[in-house]
Amino acid sequence: MEAHGGGLRRVLVLAFCIAGIWSAYIYQGILQETLSTKRFGPDGERFEHLAVLNLAQNVVCLIWSFIMITIWGGGISGGAPWWSYWSAGITNTIGPAMGIEALKYISYPAQVLAKSSKMIPVMLMGSLVYGIKYTIPEYLCTFLVAGGVSTFALLKTSSKTINKLAHPNAPLGYGLCFLNLAFDGFTNATQDSLKARYPKTSAWGIMLGMNLWGTIYNMIYMFAWPSASGYEAVHFCKLHPEAAWDIFLYCCCGAVGQNFIFLTISRFGSLANTTITTTRKFVSIVVSSLLSGNPLSTKQWGCVSMVFSGLSYQIYLKWQKLKRLQKKKKAT
């Protein structure tokens, strides 16, 4: 009975994590798309200063992580020092800014789909730079994802979607998405390196360090000179408080989502987190298409299915590899 109760609790915690990640990031996606396409006020002004979303989220997550470390973390002694995150902070600032900027040129579903192809630059870098050899199933996954994203990009976007974009330019939008992926790859590698050098580094410590440097860099970029875009963003929010409220909710969703991600990784591992976040992206595309007026054609839905088939197969291969490793450990 005890084992059954423990198993039930574990299932309930997992369901809680799934619900938290899905609800936080799906709603954040809706807010992000709203801010990039909505017209505010009687003159129908657009909110052009999307980079302020990164600064606002950095500030909220910095405060949140500091509170969590103070209450639960017992300090940050023994972890990576705050200054060691400076390089990852640069790429973590530039990368998301490019991803958000891409929403001026392509629809939110297109952005989500393009960013789902993170495995492509990772495999290319691993093969060309480090000489890593991949299996045929891994190449098949990459082919499905790359083919789906490429075909989706080549298909004609509906006129309704184009009318909602501020400056439609698909090649630039997809280019920004893939640059975002490249910077994310460096950020993840640096975080892994710091974790290896400082094993006592906690998830909250990483969150604090990354958002501290993100806040510093974004503050300089947005407020370092009188004509910087940050002042224009503040002025816009004063004129249109509705935009300021959407930005605040966007940041809260990011902070809550990060909490559930850290909880999932600590309780169930990174593979479970990958599975949850991957399926969440598919749901985000469906929700965006239904609620935000970005209709996808039948062919585009086929591309979406192709991409997520590749991602699902990749997750299945990881589960299989994990099972083999567990069998080996039991045998020894």
CSV table of C-alpha atoms in Angstrom, one decimal:
chain,number,residue,atom,x,y,z
A,1,MET,CA,0.0,0.0,0.0
A,2,GLU,CA,2.9,2.4,0.8
A,3,ALA,CA,4.5,1.7,-2.6
A,4,HIS,CA,1.1,2.2,-4.3
A,5,GLY,CA,0.6,5.5,-2.4
A,6,GLY,CA,4.1,6.7,-3.3
A,7,GLY,CA,3.6,5.8,-7.0
A,8,LEU,CA,0.3,7.7,-7.0
A,9,ARG,CA,1.9,10.7,-5.4
A,10,ARG,CA,4.6,10.6,-8.1
A,11,VAL,CA,2.0,10.5,-10.8
A,12,LEU,CA,0.1,13.4,-9.3
A,13,VAL,CA,3.3,15.5,-9.0
A,14,LEU,CA,4.1,14.7,-12.7
A,15,ALA,CA,0.6,15.7,-13.7
A,16,PHE,CA,1.0,18.9,-11.6
A,17,CYS,CA,4.3,19.7,-13.5
A,18,ILE,CA,2.7,19.1,-16.9
A,19,ALA,CA,-0.2,21.3,-16.1
A,20,GLY,CA,2.1,24.0,-14.8
A,21,ILE,CA,4.5,24.0,-17.7
A,22,TRP,CA,1.7,23.8,-20.3
A,23,SER,CA,-0.5,26.5,-18.8
A,24,ALA,CA,2.3,29.0,-18.1
A,25,TYR,CA,4.1,28.8,-21.4
A,26,ILE,CA,1.0,28.4,-23.6
A,27,TYR,CA,-0.5,31.5,-22.0
A,28,GLN,CA,2.9,33.3,-22.3
A,29,GLY,CA,2.9,32.5,-26.0
A,30,ILE,CA,-0.6,34.0,-26.4
A,31,LEU,CA,0.6,37.1,-24.6
A,32,GLN,CA,3.7,37.3,-26.7
A,33,GLU,CA,1.8,37.0,-29.9
A,34,THR,CA,-0.8,39.5,-28.7
A,35,LEU,CA,2.0,42.1,-28.0
A,36,SER,CA,3.6,41.6,-31.4
A,37,THR,CA,0.4,41.8,-33.5
A,38,LYS,CA,-2.2,43.8,-31.5
A,39,ARG,CA,-3.0,47.4,-32.2
A,40,PHE,CA,-3.4,49.7,-29.1
A,41,GLY,CA,-5.5,52.8,-28.7
A,42,PRO,CA,-7.7,54.7,-31.1
A,43,ASP,CA,-4.8,55.3,-33.6
A,44,GLY,CA,-4.1,51.5,-33.8
A,45,GLU,CA,-0.5,51.8,-32.6
A,46,ARG,CA,1.7,48.7,-32.5
A,47,PHE,CA,4.1,47.8,-29.7
A,48,GLU,CA,7.3,47.8,-31.6
A,49,HIS,CA,9.7,47.5,-28.6
A,50,LEU,CA,9.5,43.8,-28.1
A,51,ALA,CA,13.1,43.6,-26.6
A,52,VAL,CA,11.7,45.1,-23.4
A,53,LEU,CA,10.0,41.7,-22.8
A,54,ASN,CA,13.5,40.2,-22.2
A,55,LEU,CA,14.4,42.9,-19.7
A,56,ALA,CA,11.1,42.7,-17.8
A,57,GLN,CA,11.4,38.9,-17.6
A,58,ASN,CA,15.0,39.1,-16.5
A,59,VAL,CA,14.0,41.5,-13.6
A,60,VAL,CA,11.1,39.4,-12.5
A,61,CYS,CA,13.0,36.1,-12.6
A,62,LEU,CA,16.0,37.7,-10.9
A,63,ILE,CA,13.8,38.8,-8.0
A,64,TRP,CA,12.0,35.4,-7.9
A,65,SER,CA,15.2,33.4,-7.9
A,66,PHE,CA,16.7,35.5,-5.1
A,67,ILE,CA,13.6,35.0,-3.0
A,68,MET,CA,13.6,31.3,-3.6
A,69,ILE,CA,17.3,31.0,-2.7
A,70,THR,CA,16.8,33.1,0.5
A,71,ILE,CA,13.8,30.9,1.6
A,72,TRP,CA,14.7,27.4,0.4
A,73,GLY,CA,18.2,27.4,-1.1
A,74,GLY,CA,20.3,28.1,2.0
A,75,GLY,CA,22.4,30.7,0.2
A,76,ILE,CA,24.6,30.1,-2.9
A,77,SER,CA,27.9,29.1,-1.2
A,78,GLY,CA,29.9,26.5,-3.1
A,79,GLY,CA,28.1,27.3,-6.4
A,80,ALA,CA,29.4,29.1,-9.5
A,81,PRO,CA,30.3,32.7,-8.6
A,82,TRP,CA,27.9,35.4,-10.1
A,83,TRP,CA,30.6,36.9,-12.3
A,84,SER,CA,31.2,33.5,-14.1
A,85,TYR,CA,27.9,33.9,-16.0
A,86,TRP,CA,28.9,37.0,-17.9
A,87,SER,CA,29.6,35.2,-21.3
A,88,ALA,CA,26.4,33.0,-21.2
A,89,GLY,CA,24.6,36.1,-20.1
A,90,ILE,CA,25.5,37.8,-23.4
A,91,THR,CA,24.2,35.0,-25.6
A,92,ASN,CA,21.2,34.5,-23.4
A,93,THR,CA,20.4,38.2,-23.9
A,94,ILE,CA,20.9,38.3,-27.7
A,95,GLY,CA,19.3,35.0,-28.5
A,96,PRO,CA,15.9,35.5,-27.0
A,97,ALA,CA,15.9,39.1,-28.3
A,98,MET,CA,16.3,37.7,-31.8
A,99,GLY,CA,13.5,35.1,-31.2
A,100,ILE,CA,11.1,37.8,-30.1
A,101,GLU,CA,12.1,40.2,-32.9
A,102,ALA,CA,11.3,37.4,-35.4
A,103,LEU,CA,7.6,37.8,-34.5
A,104,LYS,CA,7.6,41.0,-36.5
A,105,TYR,CA,8.3,39.0,-39.6
A,106,ILE,CA,6.7,35.6,-39.2
A,107,SER,CA,3.7,34.2,-37.3
A,108,TYR,CA,3.9,32.7,-33.8
A,109,PRO,CA,3.3,29.1,-35.0
A,110,ALA,CA,6.1,29.5,-37.6
A,111,GLN,CA,8.4,30.8,-34.8
A,112,VAL,CA,7.6,27.9,-32.5
A,113,LEU,CA,8.1,25.4,-35.3
A,114,ALA,CA,11.5,26.9,-36.4
A,115,LYS,CA,12.7,26.9,-32.8
A,116,SER,CA,11.7,23.3,-32.4
A,117,SER,CA,14.6,22.4,-34.8
A,118,LYS,CA,17.2,23.0,-32.1
A,119,MET,CA,18.7,19.5,-32.7
A,120,ILE,CA,19.8,20.5,-36.2
A,121,PRO,CA,22.6,23.0,-35.3
A,122,VAL,CA,23.5,20.8,-32.3
A,123,MET,CA,24.2,17.8,-34.6
A,124,LEU,CA,25.9,19.9,-37.2
A,125,MET,CA,28.3,21.4,-34.7
A,126,GLY,CA,28.9,18.0,-33.1
A,127,SER,CA,29.7,16.4,-36.4
A,128,LEU,CA,31.7,19.2,-38.0
A,129,VAL,CA,33.6,20.6,-35.0
A,130,TYR,CA,33.9,17.6,-32.6
A,131,GLY,CA,33.7,14.7,-35.0
A,132,ILE,CA,30.8,13.0,-33.3
A,133,LYS,CA,29.2,10.2,-35.2
A,134,TYR,CA,25.4,9.8,-35.1
A,135,THR,CA,23.2,6.8,-35.8
A,136,ILE,CA,20.8,6.4,-38.8
A,137,PRO,CA,17.7,6.9,-36.6
A,138,GLU,CA,19.2,10.2,-35.3
A,139,TYR,CA,19.7,11.4,-38.8
A,140,LEU,CA,16.2,10.3,-39.6
A,141,CYS,CA,14.9,12.5,-36.8
A,142,THR,CA,16.9,15.4,-38.1
A,143,PHE,CA,15.6,14.9,-41.7
A,144,LEU,CA,12.0,14.9,-40.5
A,145,VAL,CA,12.5,18.1,-38.5
A,146,ALA,CA,14.5,19.9,-41.1
A,147,GLY,CA,12.2,18.8,-43.9
A,148,GLY,CA,9.1,19.9,-42.0
A,149,VAL,CA,10.5,23.3,-41.0
A,150,SER,CA,11.8,24.0,-44.5
A,151,THR,CA,8.6,23.0,-46.3
A,152,PHE,CA,6.5,25.0,-43.8
A,153,ALA,CA,8.7,28.1,-44.5
A,154,LEU,CA,8.3,27.7,-48.3
A,155,LEU,CA,4.5,27.4,-48.2
A,156,LYS,CA,2.5,30.5,-48.7
A,157,THR,CA,1.3,32.2,-45.4
A,158,SER,CA,-2.4,33.2,-45.4
A,159,SER,CA,-3.2,36.9,-46.1
A,160,LYS,CA,-4.9,37.1,-42.7
A,161,THR,CA,-1.7,36.2,-40.9
A,162,ILE,CA,0.4,38.6,-43.1
A,163,ASN,CA,-2.0,41.5,-42.2
A,164,LYS,CA,-1.4,40.9,-38.5
A,165,LEU,CA,2.4,41.2,-38.8
A,166,ALA,CA,4.1,44.6,-38.5
A,167,HIS,CA,6.8,44.0,-41.1
A,168,PRO,CA,6.3,40.6,-43.0
A,169,ASN,CA,9.7,39.3,-44.2
A,170,ALA,CA,9.8,35.5,-43.8
A,171,PRO,CA,13.5,34.9,-44.7
A,172,LEU,CA,14.6,37.4,-42.1
A,173,GLY,CA,12.2,36.0,-39.5
A,174,TYR,CA,13.4,32.4,-39.9
A,175,GLY,CA,17.0,33.6,-40.0
A,176,LEU,CA,16.5,35.3,-36.6
A,177,CYS,CA,15.0,32.1,-35.2
A,178,PHE,CA,18.0,30.0,-36.2
A,179,LEU,CA,20.5,32.6,-34.9
A,180,ASN,CA,18.5,32.3,-31.6
A,181,LEU,CA,19.1,28.6,-31.7
A,182,ALA,CA,22.8,29.0,-32.2
A,183,PHE,CA,23.1,31.4,-29.3
A,184,ASP,CA,21.0,29.1,-27.1
A,185,GLY,CA,23.4,26.3,-27.9
A,186,PHE,CA,26.4,28.3,-26.6
A,187,THR,CA,24.4,29.3,-23.5
A,188,ASN,CA,23.5,25.7,-22.7
A,189,ALA,CA,27.1,24.5,-23.2
A,190,THR,CA,28.4,27.2,-20.9
A,191,GLN,CA,25.8,26.4,-18.2
A,192,ASP,CA,26.8,22.7,-18.4
A,193,SER,CA,30.5,23.7,-18.1
A,194,LEU,CA,29.8,25.8,-15.0
A,195,LYS,CA,27.8,23.0,-13.5
A,196,ALA,CA,30.7,20.6,-14.1
A,197,ARG,CA,33.3,23.0,-12.6
A,198,TYR,CA,31.0,23.9,-9.6
A,199,PRO,CA,28.9,20.8,-8.8
A,200,LYS,CA,27.2,22.5,-5.9
A,201,THR,CA,25.6,25.0,-8.2
A,202,SER,CA,21.8,24.9,-7.8
A,203,ALA,CA,19.1,25.5,-10.4
A,204,TRP,CA,18.2,28.7,-8.5
A,205,GLY,CA,21.8,29.8,-8.6
A,206,ILE,CA,21.9,29.4,-12.4
A,207,MET,CA,18.6,31.3,-12.7
A,208,LEU,CA,20.0,34.1,-10.5
A,209,GLY,CA,23.3,34.4,-12.3
A,210,MET,CA,21.8,34.3,-15.8
A,211,ASN,CA,19.1,36.8,-15.0
A,212,LEU,CA,21.4,39.1,-13.2
A,213,TRP,CA,23.7,39.5,-16.3
A,214,GLY,CA,20.6,39.6,-18.5
A,215,THR,CA,19.3,42.5,-16.5
A,216,ILE,CA,22.6,44.4,-16.7
A,217,TYR,CA,23.0,43.9,-20.5
A,218,ASN,CA,19.4,44.7,-21.3
A,219,MET,CA,19.4,47.8,-19.1
A,220,ILE,CA,22.5,49.1,-20.9
A,221,TYR,CA,21.0,48.3,-24.3
A,222,MET,CA,17.6,49.9,-23.5
A,223,PHE,CA,18.5,52.9,-21.3
A,224,ALA,CA,22.2,53.8,-21.8
A,225,TRP,CA,21.5,56.8,-24.0
A,226,PRO,CA,18.6,59.4,-24.1
A,227,SER,CA,17.2,58.1,-27.4
A,228,ALA,CA,17.4,54.4,-26.4
A,229,SER,CA,14.3,52.2,-27.1
A,230,GLY,CA,13.6,51.6,-23.4
A,231,TYR,CA,12.4,55.1,-22.9
A,232,GLU,CA,10.0,54.8,-25.9
A,233,ALA,CA,8.7,51.5,-24.5
A,234,VAL,CA,8.0,53.1,-21.1
A,235,HIS,CA,6.3,56.0,-22.8
A,236,PHE,CA,4.1,53.6,-24.8
A,237,CYS,CA,3.1,51.7,-21.7
A,238,LYS,CA,2.1,54.9,-20.0
A,239,LEU,CA,-0.1,55.8,-22.9
A,240,HIS,CA,-1.5,52.2,-23.1
A,241,PRO,CA,-1.6,50.6,-19.7
A,242,GLU,CA,-3.1,47.5,-21.3
A,243,ALA,CA,0.3,46.7,-22.9
A,244,ALA,CA,2.1,47.1,-19.5
A,245,TRP,CA,-0.3,44.7,-17.9
A,246,ASP,CA,0.3,42.1,-20.7
A,247,ILE,CA,4.1,42.5,-20.2
A,248,PHE,CA,3.7,41.9,-16.5
A,249,LEU,CA,1.6,38.8,-17.0
A,250,TYR,CA,4.1,37.6,-19.6
A,251,CYS,CA,6.9,37.9,-17.0
A,252,CYS,CA,4.9,36.1,-14.4
A,253,CYS,CA,4.2,33.2,-16.8
A,254,GLY,CA,8.0,32.9,-17.4
A,255,ALA,CA,8.8,32.8,-13.7
A,256,VAL,CA,6.1,30.3,-12.9
A,257,GLY,CA,7.1,28.2,-15.9
A,258,GLN,CA,10.8,28.1,-14.9
A,259,ASN,CA,9.7,26.9,-11.4
A,260,PHE,CA,7.8,24.0,-12.9
A,261,ILE,CA,10.7,23.1,-15.2
A,262,PHE,CA,13.2,23.0,-12.3
A,263,LEU,CA,10.7,20.9,-10.3
A,264,THR,CA,10.3,18.5,-13.2
A,265,ILE,CA,14.1,18.2,-13.7
A,266,SER,CA,14.8,17.6,-10.0
A,267,ARG,CA,12.0,15.0,-9.6
A,268,PHE,CA,11.9,13.2,-13.0
A,269,GLY,CA,15.0,14.2,-15.0
A,270,SER,CA,15.7,16.3,-18.0
A,271,LEU,CA,14.3,13.7,-20.5
A,272,ALA,CA,10.8,14.0,-18.9
A,273,ASN,CA,11.1,17.8,-19.1
A,274,THR,CA,12.1,17.6,-22.8
A,275,THR,CA,9.0,15.4,-23.5
A,276,ILE,CA,6.7,17.8,-21.7
A,277,THR,CA,8.1,21.0,-23.3
A,278,THR,CA,8.1,19.4,-26.8
A,279,THR,CA,4.5,18.4,-26.6
A,280,ARG,CA,3.7,21.8,-25.2
A,281,LYS,CA,5.1,23.5,-28.3
A,282,PHE,CA,2.7,21.4,-30.5
A,283,VAL,CA,-0.3,22.5,-28.2
A,284,SER,CA,0.9,26.1,-28.5
A,285,ILE,CA,0.6,26.0,-32.3
A,286,VAL,CA,-2.9,24.5,-32.1
A,287,VAL,CA,-4.0,27.1,-29.5
A,288,SER,CA,-2.5,29.9,-31.4
A,289,SER,CA,-4.2,28.8,-34.7
A,290,LEU,CA,-7.6,28.5,-33.0
A,291,LEU,CA,-7.6,31.6,-30.8
A,292,SER,CA,-5.3,34.1,-32.4
A,293,GLY,CA,-6.5,34.0,-36.0
A,294,ASN,CA,-3.4,32.6,-37.6
A,295,PRO,CA,-5.0,29.8,-39.8
A,296,LEU,CA,-2.7,27.1,-41.1
A,297,SER,CA,-3.3,25.3,-44.3
A,298,THR,CA,-3.6,21.5,-44.6
A,299,LYS,CA,-0.1,21.3,-46.0
A,300,GLN,CA,1.2,23.4,-43.1
A,301,TRP,CA,-0.4,21.1,-40.6
A,302,GLY,CA,1.3,18.2,-42.4
A,303,CYS,CA,4.6,20.0,-41.9
A,304,VAL,CA,3.8,20.5,-38.2
A,305,SER,CA,3.0,16.7,-37.9
A,306,MET,CA,6.3,15.9,-39.7
A,307,VAL,CA,8.4,18.0,-37.3
A,308,PHE,CA,6.8,16.6,-34.1
A,309,SER,CA,7.0,13.1,-35.5
A,310,GLY,CA,10.8,13.6,-35.7
A,311,LEU,CA,10.9,15.1,-32.2
A,312,SER,CA,8.7,12.3,-30.7
A,313,TYR,CA,11.0,9.7,-32.3
A,314,GLN,CA,14.0,11.5,-30.9
A,315,ILE,CA,12.4,11.3,-27.4
A,316,TYR,CA,11.7,7.6,-27.9
A,317,LEU,CA,15.3,6.9,-28.8
A,318,LYS,CA,16.4,8.7,-25.6
A,319,TRP,CA,14.1,6.6,-23.5
A,320,GLN,CA,15.5,3.5,-25.1
A,321,LYS,CA,19.0,4.6,-24.4
A,322,LEU,CA,18.1,5.4,-20.8
A,323,LYS,CA,16.6,1.9,-20.3
A,324,ARG,CA,19.8,0.3,-21.7
A,325,LEU,CA,22.0,2.2,-19.4
A,326,GLN,CA,19.8,1.3,-16.4
A,327,LYS,CA,20.0,-2.4,-17.4
A,328,LYS,CA,23.8,-2.2,-17.6
A,329,LYS,CA,23.9,-0.6,-14.1
A,330,LYS,CA,21.7,-3.4,-12.7
A,331,ALA,CA,23.9,-6.1,-14.4
A,332,THR,CA,27.0,-4.7,-12.8
